Amino acid sequence: MGLEIYNSTVQAAVNWARKFSLFQYPFVTACCGMEFMSTAAPKYDLARFGAEFPRFSPRQADLLIIVGTITERQGPALRRIYDQMCEPKWVVAFGVCASTGGFYQNYSTMPGADQVVPVDVYIPGCPPRPEQVLDALILLQERIQRGEGHSQIVLKAEAGHDVPIAAIRPRDKGPQAAPLGTQPHAVRPEGAK
Amino acid sequence: MSQLILDRLAATFTGGELEQIGSQHGNEWARVRRDAWRTVATFLRDDPACDLKMPTDLTAVDRVSREPRFDVVVHLYSVTKKHRVRLYAGVPEDDCTLDSLVSVWPGMDWFEREAYDLYGVRFRGHPDLRRILMYPEFVGHPLRKDYPKEKRQPLVRRDDLPINPIKAPHAGEHK
């Protein structure tokens, strides 16, 4: 009993530290990037919330911000970047295209980045206002404090704890599991470069 | 504006190479017989009166119910004469090939790759005819009118994708 109280207190302190030192990796693919720049610039000042520094290496980041349309062709790259980030990590889908595919409904556009990476907070809007982004960041901070980020829950589940959300299965670590982002869902023809 | 080009074509190609010529909204166009496609293009480039050195676009049109099914369209412009013309060639579905214009204008390389990628028109004599926008794993040609509008060919999906009734048809397609 005493151990559990100790454990949860440490977790609360750690999560408090995590939520105010988010290092973002902006995966910017489209026009939402302009609004993201505005949010990060002094007028709206994302740095006030501790998410100061965009890192352009996934190994130095723990918040993946997917800004813009994701195509099926970009899927493996996005998945690889997510896999390269250190845990625990969080994902924000910035704008309707990253959230659902937006007004693109065609052969090339992925219907939401959550098809390849688990998204913690979705920001609607085309593009969203900076205020929405700040709101989403505060939502994410609350979620981090509660320990309910997707990767936090997966880590808990792998450590043998009960997880609150039944929809999240632990990752497939069987011998047949290929490196993530490289599973051949489509077949590359013979001789293709 | 460029009636001169059509006159030059009509005077030069009298063996039925020109199937049809016309003019609409001040834009002249000519429909070229498929086997004369490269000959006509080379003539328009080299003829000093036409001097169409700059091909601004090449693409295809899928007319589904018409025979031949596809049109390949090329837009030509002359920087010196400041006139332009549009050429069409009909391409049937069962023999979906056309002579490549890369040997005439090297800049046609990527345009023809795009037309091949999205419409499936094969360009004979193209040095490197492979997909340019879609990935090599993609099956079919997405801008053909009979390609299903919402069909997706994912390269990768999450292995813990939550069951979502709205997205289930797409998500399950690759399994």
mmCIF file of C-alpha atoms in Angstrom:
data_model
loop_
_atom_site.group_PDB
_atom_site.id
_atom_site.type_symbol
_atom_site.label_atom_id
_atom_site.label_comp_id
_atom_site.label_asym_id
_atom_site.label_seq_id
_atom_site.Cartn_x
_atom_site.Cartn_y
_atom_site.Cartn_z
ATOM 1 C CA MET A 1 0.000 0.000 0.000
ATOM 2 C CA GLY A 2 2.736 2.393 0.997
ATOM 3 C CA LEU A 3 4.613 1.558 -2.162
ATOM 4 C CA GLU A 4 1.624 2.435 -4.326
ATOM 5 C CA ILE A 5 1.199 5.850 -2.728
ATOM 6 C CA TYR A 6 4.900 6.504 -3.157
ATOM 7 C CA ASN A 7 4.684 5.357 -6.763
ATOM 8 C CA SER A 8 1.726 7.549 -7.686
ATOM 9 C CA THR A 9 3.269 10.593 -6.028
ATOM 10 C CA VAL A 10 6.463 10.202 -7.988
ATOM 11 C CA GLN A 11 4.440 9.705 -11.161
ATOM 12 C CA ALA A 12 2.488 12.894 -10.495
ATOM 13 C CA ALA A 13 5.693 14.844 -10.032
ATOM 14 C CA VAL A 14 7.257 13.339 -13.131
ATOM 15 C CA ASN A 15 4.177 14.028 -15.217
ATOM 16 C CA TRP A 16 4.084 17.597 -13.916
ATOM 17 C CA ALA A 17 7.652 18.026 -15.136
ATOM 18 C CA ARG A 18 6.871 16.394 -18.467
ATOM 19 C CA LYS A 19 3.884 18.544 -19.287
ATOM 20 C CA PHE A 20 5.867 21.787 -18.957
ATOM 21 C CA SER A 21 8.894 20.668 -20.954
ATOM 22 C CA LEU A 22 7.445 19.379 -24.189
ATOM 23 C CA PHE A 23 9.916 19.275 -27.035
ATOM 24 C CA GLN A 24 8.016 19.374 -30.292
ATOM 25 C CA TYR A 25 8.792 17.828 -33.643
ATOM 26 C CA PRO A 26 6.727 19.752 -36.227
ATOM 27 C CA PHE A 27 5.900 17.390 -39.112
ATOM 28 C CA VAL A 28 4.774 20.173 -41.437
ATOM 29 C CA THR A 29 3.450 19.131 -44.833
ATOM 30 C CA ALA A 30 0.959 21.789 -45.895
ATOM 31 C CA CYS A 31 -0.571 25.231 -45.443
ATOM 32 C CA CYS A 32 -1.371 24.655 -41.749
ATOM 33 C CA GLY A 33 2.348 25.270 -41.286
ATOM 34 C CA MET A 34 1.757 29.007 -41.646
ATOM 35 C CA GLU A 35 -0.640 28.944 -38.733
ATOM 36 C CA PHE A 36 1.758 26.808 -36.770
ATOM 37 C CA MET A 37 4.483 29.411 -37.321
ATOM 38 C CA SER A 38 2.122 32.075 -36.086
ATOM 39 C CA THR A 39 1.402 30.029 -32.974
ATOM 40 C CA ALA A 40 5.078 29.484 -32.300
ATOM 41 C CA ALA A 41 5.994 33.132 -32.934
ATOM 42 C CA PRO A 42 5.935 35.804 -30.204
ATOM 43 C CA LYS A 43 2.354 37.024 -30.744
ATOM 44 C CA TYR A 44 0.748 33.779 -29.543
ATOM 45 C CA ASP A 45 3.922 32.412 -27.991
ATOM 46 C CA LEU A 46 3.649 28.673 -27.555
ATOM 47 C CA ALA A 47 6.722 28.955 -25.349
ATOM 48 C CA ARG A 48 4.572 30.230 -22.483
ATOM 49 C CA PHE A 49 3.364 26.674 -22.005
ATOM 50 C CA GLY A 50 6.780 25.101 -21.935
ATOM 51 C CA ALA A 51 6.659 23.819 -25.514
ATOM 52 C CA GLU A 52 9.362 26.197 -26.509
ATOM 53 C CA PHE A 53 11.790 24.513 -28.751
ATOM 54 C CA PRO A 54 11.071 22.797 -32.079
ATOM 55 C CA ARG A 55 13.582 19.978 -32.477
ATOM 56 C CA PHE A 56 14.135 18.733 -35.990
ATOM 57 C CA SER A 57 15.291 15.325 -34.882
ATOM 58 C CA PRO A 58 12.678 12.879 -33.588
ATOM 59 C CA ARG A 59 15.229 11.516 -31.133
ATOM 60 C CA GLN A 60 15.228 14.814 -29.264
ATOM 61 C CA ALA A 61 11.457 15.330 -29.296
ATOM 62 C CA ASP A 62 8.537 13.950 -27.325
ATOM 63 C CA LEU A 63 5.640 15.814 -28.955
ATOM 64 C CA LEU A 64 4.919 15.056 -32.598
ATOM 65 C CA ILE A 65 2.773 17.791 -34.143
ATOM 66 C CA ILE A 66 1.377 16.613 -37.475
ATOM 67 C CA VAL A 67 0.669 19.804 -39.378
ATOM 68 C CA GLY A 68 -1.068 19.323 -42.704
ATOM 69 C CA THR A 69 -2.267 16.713 -45.143
ATOM 70 C CA ILE A 70 -0.767 13.233 -44.877
ATOM 71 C CA THR A 71 -0.735 11.153 -48.048
ATOM 72 C CA GLU A 72 -0.571 7.390 -48.188
ATOM 73 C CA ARG A 73 2.897 7.724 -49.626
ATOM 74 C CA GLN A 74 4.082 9.645 -46.547
ATOM 75 C CA GLY A 75 2.664 7.017 -44.202
ATOM 76 C CA PRO A 76 5.857 4.931 -43.759
ATOM 77 C CA ALA A 77 7.952 8.074 -43.163
ATOM 78 C CA LEU A 78 5.545 9.395 -40.546
ATOM 79 C CA ARG A 79 5.405 6.020 -38.843
ATOM 80 C CA ARG A 80 9.184 5.783 -38.755
ATOM 81 C CA ILE A 81 9.519 9.234 -37.218
ATOM 82 C CA TYR A 82 7.017 8.295 -34.517
ATOM 83 C CA ASP A 83 8.894 5.065 -33.807
ATOM 84 C CA GLN A 84 12.183 6.950 -33.501
ATOM 85 C CA MET A 85 10.870 9.228 -30.757
ATOM 86 C CA CYS A 86 11.710 8.312 -27.184
ATOM 87 C CA GLU A 87 8.896 7.268 -24.875
ATOM 88 C CA PRO A 88 6.733 8.615 -23.437
ATOM 89 C CA LYS A 89 5.638 10.597 -26.476
ATOM 90 C CA TRP A 90 2.531 12.430 -27.571
ATOM 91 C CA VAL A 91 0.950 13.274 -30.892
ATOM 92 C CA VAL A 92 -1.195 16.239 -31.875
ATOM 93 C CA ALA A 93 -3.057 16.281 -35.201
ATOM 94 C CA PHE A 94 -3.087 19.912 -36.331
ATOM 95 C CA GLY A 95 -6.003 20.792 -38.610
ATOM 96 C CA VAL A 96 -8.732 18.718 -40.265
ATOM 97 C CA CYS A 97 -6.442 17.134 -42.855
ATOM 98 C CA ALA A 98 -4.188 15.578 -40.232
ATOM 99 C CA SER A 99 -7.248 14.647 -38.148
ATOM 100 C CA THR A 100 -9.557 13.112 -40.759
ATOM 101 C CA GLY A 101 -8.208 13.799 -44.224
ATOM 102 C CA GLY A 102 -10.325 16.959 -44.341
ATOM 103 C CA PHE A 103 -11.925 17.767 -47.647
ATOM 104 C CA TYR A 104 -9.649 15.358 -49.466
ATOM 105 C CA GLN A 105 -11.492 12.137 -50.116
ATOM 106 C CA ASN A 106 -9.483 10.426 -52.787
ATOM 107 C CA TYR A 107 -6.956 7.777 -53.752
ATOM 108 C CA SER A 108 -3.895 9.520 -52.389
ATOM 109 C CA THR A 109 -4.834 11.137 -49.069
ATOM 110 C CA MET A 110 -4.764 9.244 -45.809
ATOM 111 C CA PRO A 111 -8.094 9.546 -43.922
ATOM 112 C CA GLY A 112 -6.442 10.955 -40.813
ATOM 113 C CA ALA A 113 -2.918 10.562 -39.474
ATOM 114 C CA ASP A 114 -4.331 8.270 -36.762
ATOM 115 C CA GLN A 115 -4.293 5.507 -39.366
ATOM 116 C CA VAL A 116 -0.549 5.147 -38.784
ATOM 117 C CA VAL A 117 0.248 6.836 -35.450
ATOM 118 C CA PRO A 118 -1.924 7.111 -32.314
ATOM 119 C CA VAL A 119 -3.146 10.703 -31.934
ATOM 120 C CA ASP A 120 -3.743 12.174 -28.464
ATOM 121 C CA VAL A 121 -5.362 15.510 -29.328
ATOM 122 C CA TYR A 122 -7.119 16.526 -32.544
ATOM 123 C CA ILE A 123 -7.360 20.188 -33.522
ATOM 124 C CA PRO A 124 -10.159 20.933 -36.009
ATOM 125 C CA GLY A 125 -10.045 23.890 -38.363
ATOM 126 C CA CYS A 126 -8.797 24.626 -41.830
ATOM 127 C CA PRO A 127 -6.427 25.906 -40.621
ATOM 128 C CA PRO A 128 -7.094 26.173 -36.876
ATOM 129 C CA ARG A 129 -6.760 29.482 -35.081
ATOM 130 C CA PRO A 130 -3.706 29.809 -32.836
ATOM 131 C CA GLU A 131 -6.061 29.963 -29.840
ATOM 132 C CA GLN A 132 -7.285 26.472 -30.715
ATOM 133 C CA VAL A 133 -3.720 25.240 -30.773
ATOM 134 C CA LEU A 134 -3.022 26.712 -27.345
ATOM 135 C CA ASP A 135 -6.260 25.144 -26.117
ATOM 136 C CA ALA A 136 -5.169 21.791 -27.502
ATOM 137 C CA LEU A 137 -1.795 22.102 -25.811
ATOM 138 C CA ILE A 138 -3.478 22.770 -22.457
ATOM 139 C CA LEU A 139 -5.752 19.761 -23.051
ATOM 140 C CA LEU A 140 -2.680 17.670 -23.777
ATOM 141 C CA GLN A 141 -0.962 18.920 -20.626
ATOM 142 C CA GLU A 142 -3.972 17.891 -18.551
ATOM 143 C CA ARG A 143 -3.889 14.501 -20.185
ATOM 144 C CA ILE A 144 -0.161 14.120 -19.537
ATOM 145 C CA GLN A 145 -0.703 15.025 -15.883
ATOM 146 C CA ARG A 146 -3.369 12.319 -15.613
ATOM 147 C CA GLY A 147 -1.034 9.866 -17.333
ATOM 148 C CA GLU A 148 -3.526 9.222 -20.145
ATOM 149 C CA GLY A 149 -1.412 9.882 -23.190
ATOM 150 C CA HIS A 150 -1.493 6.967 -25.607
ATOM 151 C CA SER A 151 2.136 5.989 -25.147
ATOM 152 C CA GLN A 152 1.817 6.421 -21.366
ATOM 153 C CA ILE A 153 -1.096 3.971 -21.362
ATOM 154 C CA VAL A 154 0.792 1.527 -23.559
ATOM 155 C CA LEU A 155 3.797 1.681 -21.222
ATOM 156 C CA LYS A 156 1.496 1.066 -18.247
ATOM 157 C CA ALA A 157 -0.156 -1.854 -19.979
ATOM 158 C CA GLU A 158 3.212 -3.377 -20.822
ATOM 159 C CA ALA A 159 4.256 -3.006 -17.172
ATOM 160 C CA GLY A 160 1.235 -5.108 -16.204
ATOM 161 C CA HIS A 161 -1.075 -2.408 -14.856
ATOM 162 C CA ASP A 162 -4.776 -2.186 -15.612
ATOM 163 C CA VAL A 163 -5.334 0.363 -18.336
ATOM 164 C CA PRO A 164 -8.522 2.430 -18.420
ATOM 165 C CA ILE A 165 -9.152 2.357 -22.161
ATOM 166 C CA ALA A 166 -10.010 -1.046 -23.584
ATOM 167 C CA ALA A 167 -9.533 -0.027 -27.213
ATOM 168 C CA ILE A 168 -5.762 0.253 -26.867
ATOM 169 C CA ARG A 169 -4.024 -3.050 -27.295
ATOM 170 C CA PRO A 170 -0.364 -3.504 -26.378
ATOM 171 C CA ARG A 171 1.907 -3.401 -29.356
ATOM 172 C CA ASP A 172 2.591 -6.557 -31.273
ATOM 173 C CA LYS A 173 6.046 -7.724 -30.231
ATOM 174 C CA GLY A 174 5.852 -11.231 -31.635
ATOM 175 C CA PRO A 175 8.626 -12.676 -33.767
ATOM 176 C CA GLN A 176 6.618 -11.973 -36.906
ATOM 177 C CA ALA A 177 6.349 -8.245 -36.175
ATOM 178 C CA ALA A 178 8.337 -6.383 -38.798
ATOM 179 C CA PRO A 179 9.963 -3.040 -37.938
ATOM 180 C CA LEU A 180 7.071 -0.625 -37.718
ATOM 181 C CA GLY A 181 6.408 1.277 -40.877
ATOM 182 C CA THR A 182 7.862 -1.426 -43.061
ATOM 183 C CA GLN A 183 5.053 -3.977 -43.073
ATOM 184 C CA PRO A 184 4.225 -4.699 -46.694
ATOM 185 C CA HIS A 185 0.534 -3.855 -46.917
ATOM 186 C CA ALA A 186 0.996 -3.348 -50.622
ATOM 187 C CA VAL A 187 3.165 -5.389 -52.940
ATOM 188 C CA ARG A 188 6.023 -3.722 -54.760
ATOM 189 C CA PRO A 189 6.186 -5.051 -58.318
ATOM 190 C CA GLU A 190 9.216 -6.886 -59.647
ATOM 191 C CA GLY A 191 11.966 -4.604 -60.901
ATOM 192 C CA ALA A 192 10.488 -1.408 -59.429
ATOM 193 C CA LYS A 193 13.077 1.170 -58.469
ATOM 194 C CA MET B 1 -4.217 34.184 -83.383
ATOM 195 C CA SER B 2 -2.427 31.090 -84.579
ATOM 196 C CA GLN B 3 -4.387 30.206 -87.680
ATOM 197 C CA LEU B 4 -0.983 30.320 -89.366
ATOM 198 C CA ILE B 5 0.039 27.125 -87.583
ATOM 199 C CA LEU B 6 -3.075 25.292 -88.755
ATOM 200 C CA ASP B 7 -2.471 26.534 -92.317
ATOM 201 C CA ARG B 8 1.111 25.293 -92.188
ATOM 202 C CA LEU B 9 -0.046 21.923 -90.874
ATOM 203 C CA ALA B 10 -2.758 21.586 -93.500
ATOM 204 C CA ALA B 11 -0.315 22.467 -96.271
ATOM 205 C CA THR B 12 2.325 20.015 -95.076
ATOM 206 C CA PHE B 13 0.334 16.999 -93.937
ATOM 207 C CA THR B 14 -2.019 16.051 -96.740
ATOM 208 C CA GLY B 15 -1.995 12.277 -96.225
ATOM 209 C CA GLY B 16 -4.701 12.201 -93.568
ATOM 210 C CA GLU B 17 -2.370 12.837 -90.650
ATOM 211 C CA LEU B 18 -4.633 15.661 -89.515
ATOM 212 C CA GLU B 19 -7.958 14.162 -88.534
ATOM 213 C CA GLN B 20 -9.611 17.386 -87.521
ATOM 214 C CA ILE B 21 -8.725 21.010 -86.922
ATOM 215 C CA GLY B 22 -10.647 23.692 -85.154
ATOM 216 C CA SER B 23 -10.636 26.934 -83.248
ATOM 217 C CA GLN B 24 -12.475 27.887 -80.108
ATOM 218 C CA HIS B 25 -12.292 31.125 -78.109
ATOM 219 C CA GLY B 26 -9.228 32.115 -80.106
ATOM 220 C CA ASN B 27 -7.413 28.867 -79.347
ATOM 221 C CA GLU B 28 -6.490 26.678 -82.316
ATOM 222 C CA TRP B 29 -6.333 22.934 -82.003
ATOM 223 C CA ALA B 30 -5.610 19.972 -84.242
ATOM 224 C CA ARG B 31 -6.446 16.310 -83.805
ATOM 225 C CA VAL B 32 -3.534 14.238 -85.056
ATOM 226 C CA ARG B 33 -3.573 10.631 -86.243
ATOM 227 C CA ARG B 34 -1.847 8.495 -83.665
ATOM 228 C CA ASP B 35 0.997 7.196 -85.868
ATOM 229 C CA ALA B 36 1.871 10.748 -86.997
ATOM 230 C CA TRP B 37 2.095 12.147 -83.458
ATOM 231 C CA ARG B 38 5.864 12.493 -83.321
ATOM 232 C CA THR B 39 6.207 13.553 -86.970
ATOM 233 C CA VAL B 40 3.781 16.442 -86.508
ATOM 234 C CA ALA B 41 5.448 17.471 -83.241
ATOM 235 C CA THR B 42 8.883 17.483 -84.821
ATOM 236 C CA PHE B 43 7.593 19.543 -87.763
ATOM 237 C CA LEU B 44 6.032 22.148 -85.449
ATOM 238 C CA ARG B 45 9.263 22.444 -83.506
ATOM 239 C CA ASP B 46 11.527 22.798 -86.561
ATOM 240 C CA ASP B 47 9.357 24.804 -88.959
ATOM 241 C CA PRO B 48 10.677 28.398 -88.841
ATOM 242 C CA ALA B 49 7.203 29.872 -89.329
ATOM 243 C CA CYS B 50 5.807 27.908 -86.363
ATOM 244 C CA ASP B 51 8.910 27.706 -84.160
ATOM 245 C CA LEU B 52 7.035 25.989 -81.309
ATOM 246 C CA LYS B 53 10.048 25.359 -79.130
ATOM 247 C CA MET B 54 8.268 25.358 -75.784
ATOM 248 C CA PRO B 55 5.863 22.551 -74.818
ATOM 249 C CA THR B 56 3.969 23.925 -71.833
ATOM 250 C CA ASP B 57 1.877 20.898 -70.913
ATOM 251 C CA LEU B 58 1.102 17.318 -71.733
ATOM 252 C CA THR B 59 -1.684 15.381 -70.113
ATOM 253 C CA ALA B 60 -4.448 12.903 -70.876
ATOM 254 C CA VAL B 61 -8.235 12.952 -70.784
ATOM 255 C CA ASP B 62 -10.424 9.947 -70.028
ATOM 256 C CA ARG B 63 -13.651 10.168 -72.021
ATOM 257 C CA VAL B 64 -14.873 6.731 -70.827
ATOM 258 C CA SER B 65 -17.730 6.019 -73.198
ATOM 259 C CA ARG B 66 -16.143 7.459 -76.315
ATOM 260 C CA GLU B 67 -13.995 5.507 -78.741
ATOM 261 C CA PRO B 68 -11.028 5.921 -78.632
ATOM 262 C CA ARG B 69 -11.294 6.249 -74.894
ATOM 263 C CA PHE B 70 -8.316 8.514 -74.108
ATOM 264 C CA ASP B 71 -7.077 11.784 -75.514
ATOM 265 C CA VAL B 72 -3.493 12.833 -75.020
ATOM 266 C CA VAL B 73 -3.249 16.609 -75.157
ATOM 267 C CA VAL B 74 -0.109 18.666 -75.663
ATOM 268 C CA HIS B 75 0.057 22.460 -75.450
ATOM 269 C CA LEU B 76 2.758 24.157 -77.491
ATOM 270 C CA TYR B 77 3.976 27.740 -77.339
ATOM 271 C CA SER B 78 6.431 29.765 -79.371
ATOM 272 C CA VAL B 79 8.525 32.218 -77.418
ATOM 273 C CA THR B 80 9.635 34.069 -80.565
ATOM 274 C CA LYS B 81 6.295 34.144 -82.461
ATOM 275 C CA LYS B 82 4.147 34.383 -79.311
ATOM 276 C CA HIS B 83 1.533 31.969 -80.614
ATOM 277 C CA ARG B 84 0.290 28.658 -79.305
ATOM 278 C CA VAL B 85 -1.525 25.541 -80.458
ATOM 279 C CA ARG B 86 -3.064 22.460 -78.883
ATOM 280 C CA LEU B 87 -2.644 18.957 -80.287
ATOM 281 C CA TYR B 88 -4.818 15.933 -79.529
ATOM 282 C CA ALA B 89 -4.239 12.272 -80.211
ATOM 283 C CA GLY B 90 -6.851 9.628 -79.537
ATOM 284 C CA VAL B 91 -5.608 6.501 -77.732
ATOM 285 C CA PRO B 92 -7.814 3.412 -77.518
ATOM 286 C CA GLU B 93 -8.076 1.436 -74.285
ATOM 287 C CA ASP B 94 -7.027 -1.955 -75.668
ATOM 288 C CA ASP B 95 -3.811 -0.561 -77.209
ATOM 289 C CA CYS B 96 -3.029 2.218 -74.772
ATOM 290 C CA THR B 97 0.219 3.401 -76.333
ATOM 291 C CA LEU B 98 1.499 6.532 -78.014
ATOM 292 C CA ASP B 99 4.856 7.687 -79.336
ATOM 293 C CA SER B 100 6.919 9.516 -76.749
ATOM 294 C CA LEU B 101 7.844 13.130 -77.378
ATOM 295 C CA VAL B 102 10.933 13.073 -75.150
ATOM 296 C CA SER B 103 13.146 12.857 -78.232
ATOM 297 C CA VAL B 104 11.477 16.026 -79.551
ATOM 298 C CA TRP B 105 11.350 18.022 -76.309
ATOM 299 C CA PRO B 106 13.372 16.552 -73.409
ATOM 300 C CA GLY B 107 11.099 18.413 -71.003
ATOM 301 C CA MET B 108 8.244 16.047 -71.846
ATOM 302 C CA ASP B 109 9.900 13.383 -69.678
ATOM 303 C CA TRP B 110 8.043 13.986 -66.420
ATOM 304 C CA PHE B 111 4.795 14.991 -68.146
ATOM 305 C CA GLU B 112 4.630 11.630 -69.869
ATOM 306 C CA ARG B 113 5.510 9.832 -66.670
ATOM 307 C CA GLU B 114 2.623 11.637 -64.974
ATOM 308 C CA ALA B 115 0.191 10.750 -67.761
ATOM 309 C CA TYR B 116 1.348 7.145 -67.545
ATOM 310 C CA ASP B 117 1.036 7.122 -63.755
ATOM 311 C CA LEU B 118 -2.449 8.588 -63.544
ATOM 312 C CA TYR B 119 -4.046 7.408 -66.833
ATOM 313 C CA GLY B 120 -2.016 4.391 -67.874
ATOM 314 C CA VAL B 121 -1.032 5.640 -71.314
ATOM 315 C CA ARG B 122 2.252 3.959 -72.260
ATOM 316 C CA PHE B 123 4.637 6.153 -74.206
ATOM 317 C CA ARG B 124 6.747 4.221 -76.706
ATOM 318 C CA GLY B 125 10.394 5.299 -76.702
ATOM 319 C CA HIS B 126 10.286 6.987 -73.311
ATOM 320 C CA PRO B 127 13.693 6.497 -71.627
ATOM 321 C CA ASP B 128 12.421 5.839 -68.103
ATOM 322 C CA LEU B 129 8.668 5.266 -68.000
ATOM 323 C CA ARG B 130 7.717 4.630 -64.371
ATOM 324 C CA ARG B 131 5.355 6.159 -61.837
ATOM 325 C CA ILE B 132 6.171 9.702 -60.724
ATOM 326 C CA LEU B 133 3.476 10.654 -58.181
ATOM 327 C CA MET B 134 2.116 7.365 -56.866
ATOM 328 C CA TYR B 135 4.300 4.757 -55.195
ATOM 329 C CA PRO B 136 5.491 1.665 -57.105
ATOM 330 C CA GLU B 137 3.197 -0.561 -55.007
ATOM 331 C CA PHE B 138 0.124 1.238 -56.338
ATOM 332 C CA VAL B 139 -2.092 -0.875 -58.603
ATOM 333 C CA GLY B 140 -4.085 0.790 -61.365
ATOM 334 C CA HIS B 141 -4.319 4.343 -62.601
ATOM 335 C CA PRO B 142 -6.250 6.610 -60.238
ATOM 336 C CA LEU B 143 -7.482 9.331 -62.609
ATOM 337 C CA ARG B 144 -9.223 6.861 -64.879
ATOM 338 C CA LYS B 145 -12.943 7.400 -64.511
ATOM 339 C CA ASP B 146 -13.526 3.762 -63.572
ATOM 340 C CA TYR B 147 -11.114 3.913 -60.627
ATOM 341 C CA PRO B 148 -13.277 3.770 -57.443
ATOM 342 C CA LYS B 149 -13.389 7.217 -55.857
ATOM 343 C CA GLU B 150 -12.669 6.095 -52.300
ATOM 344 C CA LYS B 151 -10.410 3.134 -52.968
ATOM 345 C CA ARG B 152 -7.172 3.440 -51.014
ATOM 346 C CA GLN B 153 -4.011 1.370 -51.211
ATOM 347 C CA PRO B 154 -2.252 1.969 -47.895
ATOM 348 C CA LEU B 155 1.455 1.349 -47.499
ATOM 349 C CA VAL B 156 1.253 1.095 -43.710
ATOM 350 C CA ARG B 157 -1.413 0.987 -40.990
ATOM 351 C CA ARG B 158 -1.310 0.810 -37.203
ATOM 352 C CA ASP B 159 -1.421 -2.687 -35.789
ATOM 353 C CA ASP B 160 -3.496 -1.405 -32.835
ATOM 354 C CA LEU B 161 -5.993 0.599 -34.876
ATOM 355 C CA PRO B 162 -9.121 1.029 -32.735
ATOM 356 C CA ILE B 163 -12.297 -0.376 -34.219
ATOM 357 C CA ASN B 164 -14.182 2.553 -35.647
ATOM 358 C CA PRO B 165 -17.425 1.863 -37.530
ATOM 359 C CA ILE B 166 -16.960 4.923 -39.719
ATOM 360 C CA LYS B 167 -13.457 4.029 -40.800
ATOM 361 C CA ALA B 168 -13.776 0.270 -40.743
ATOM 362 C CA PRO B 169 -14.333 -0.199 -44.521
ATOM 363 C CA HIS B 170 -11.147 1.676 -45.378
ATOM 364 C CA ALA B 171 -9.147 0.309 -42.494
ATOM 365 C CA GLY B 172 -10.023 -3.267 -43.300
ATOM 366 C CA GLU B 173 -9.331 -3.050 -46.989
ATOM 367 C CA HIS B 174 -5.670 -3.929 -46.795
ATOM 368 C CA LYS B 175 -6.068 -6.884 -44.484
#
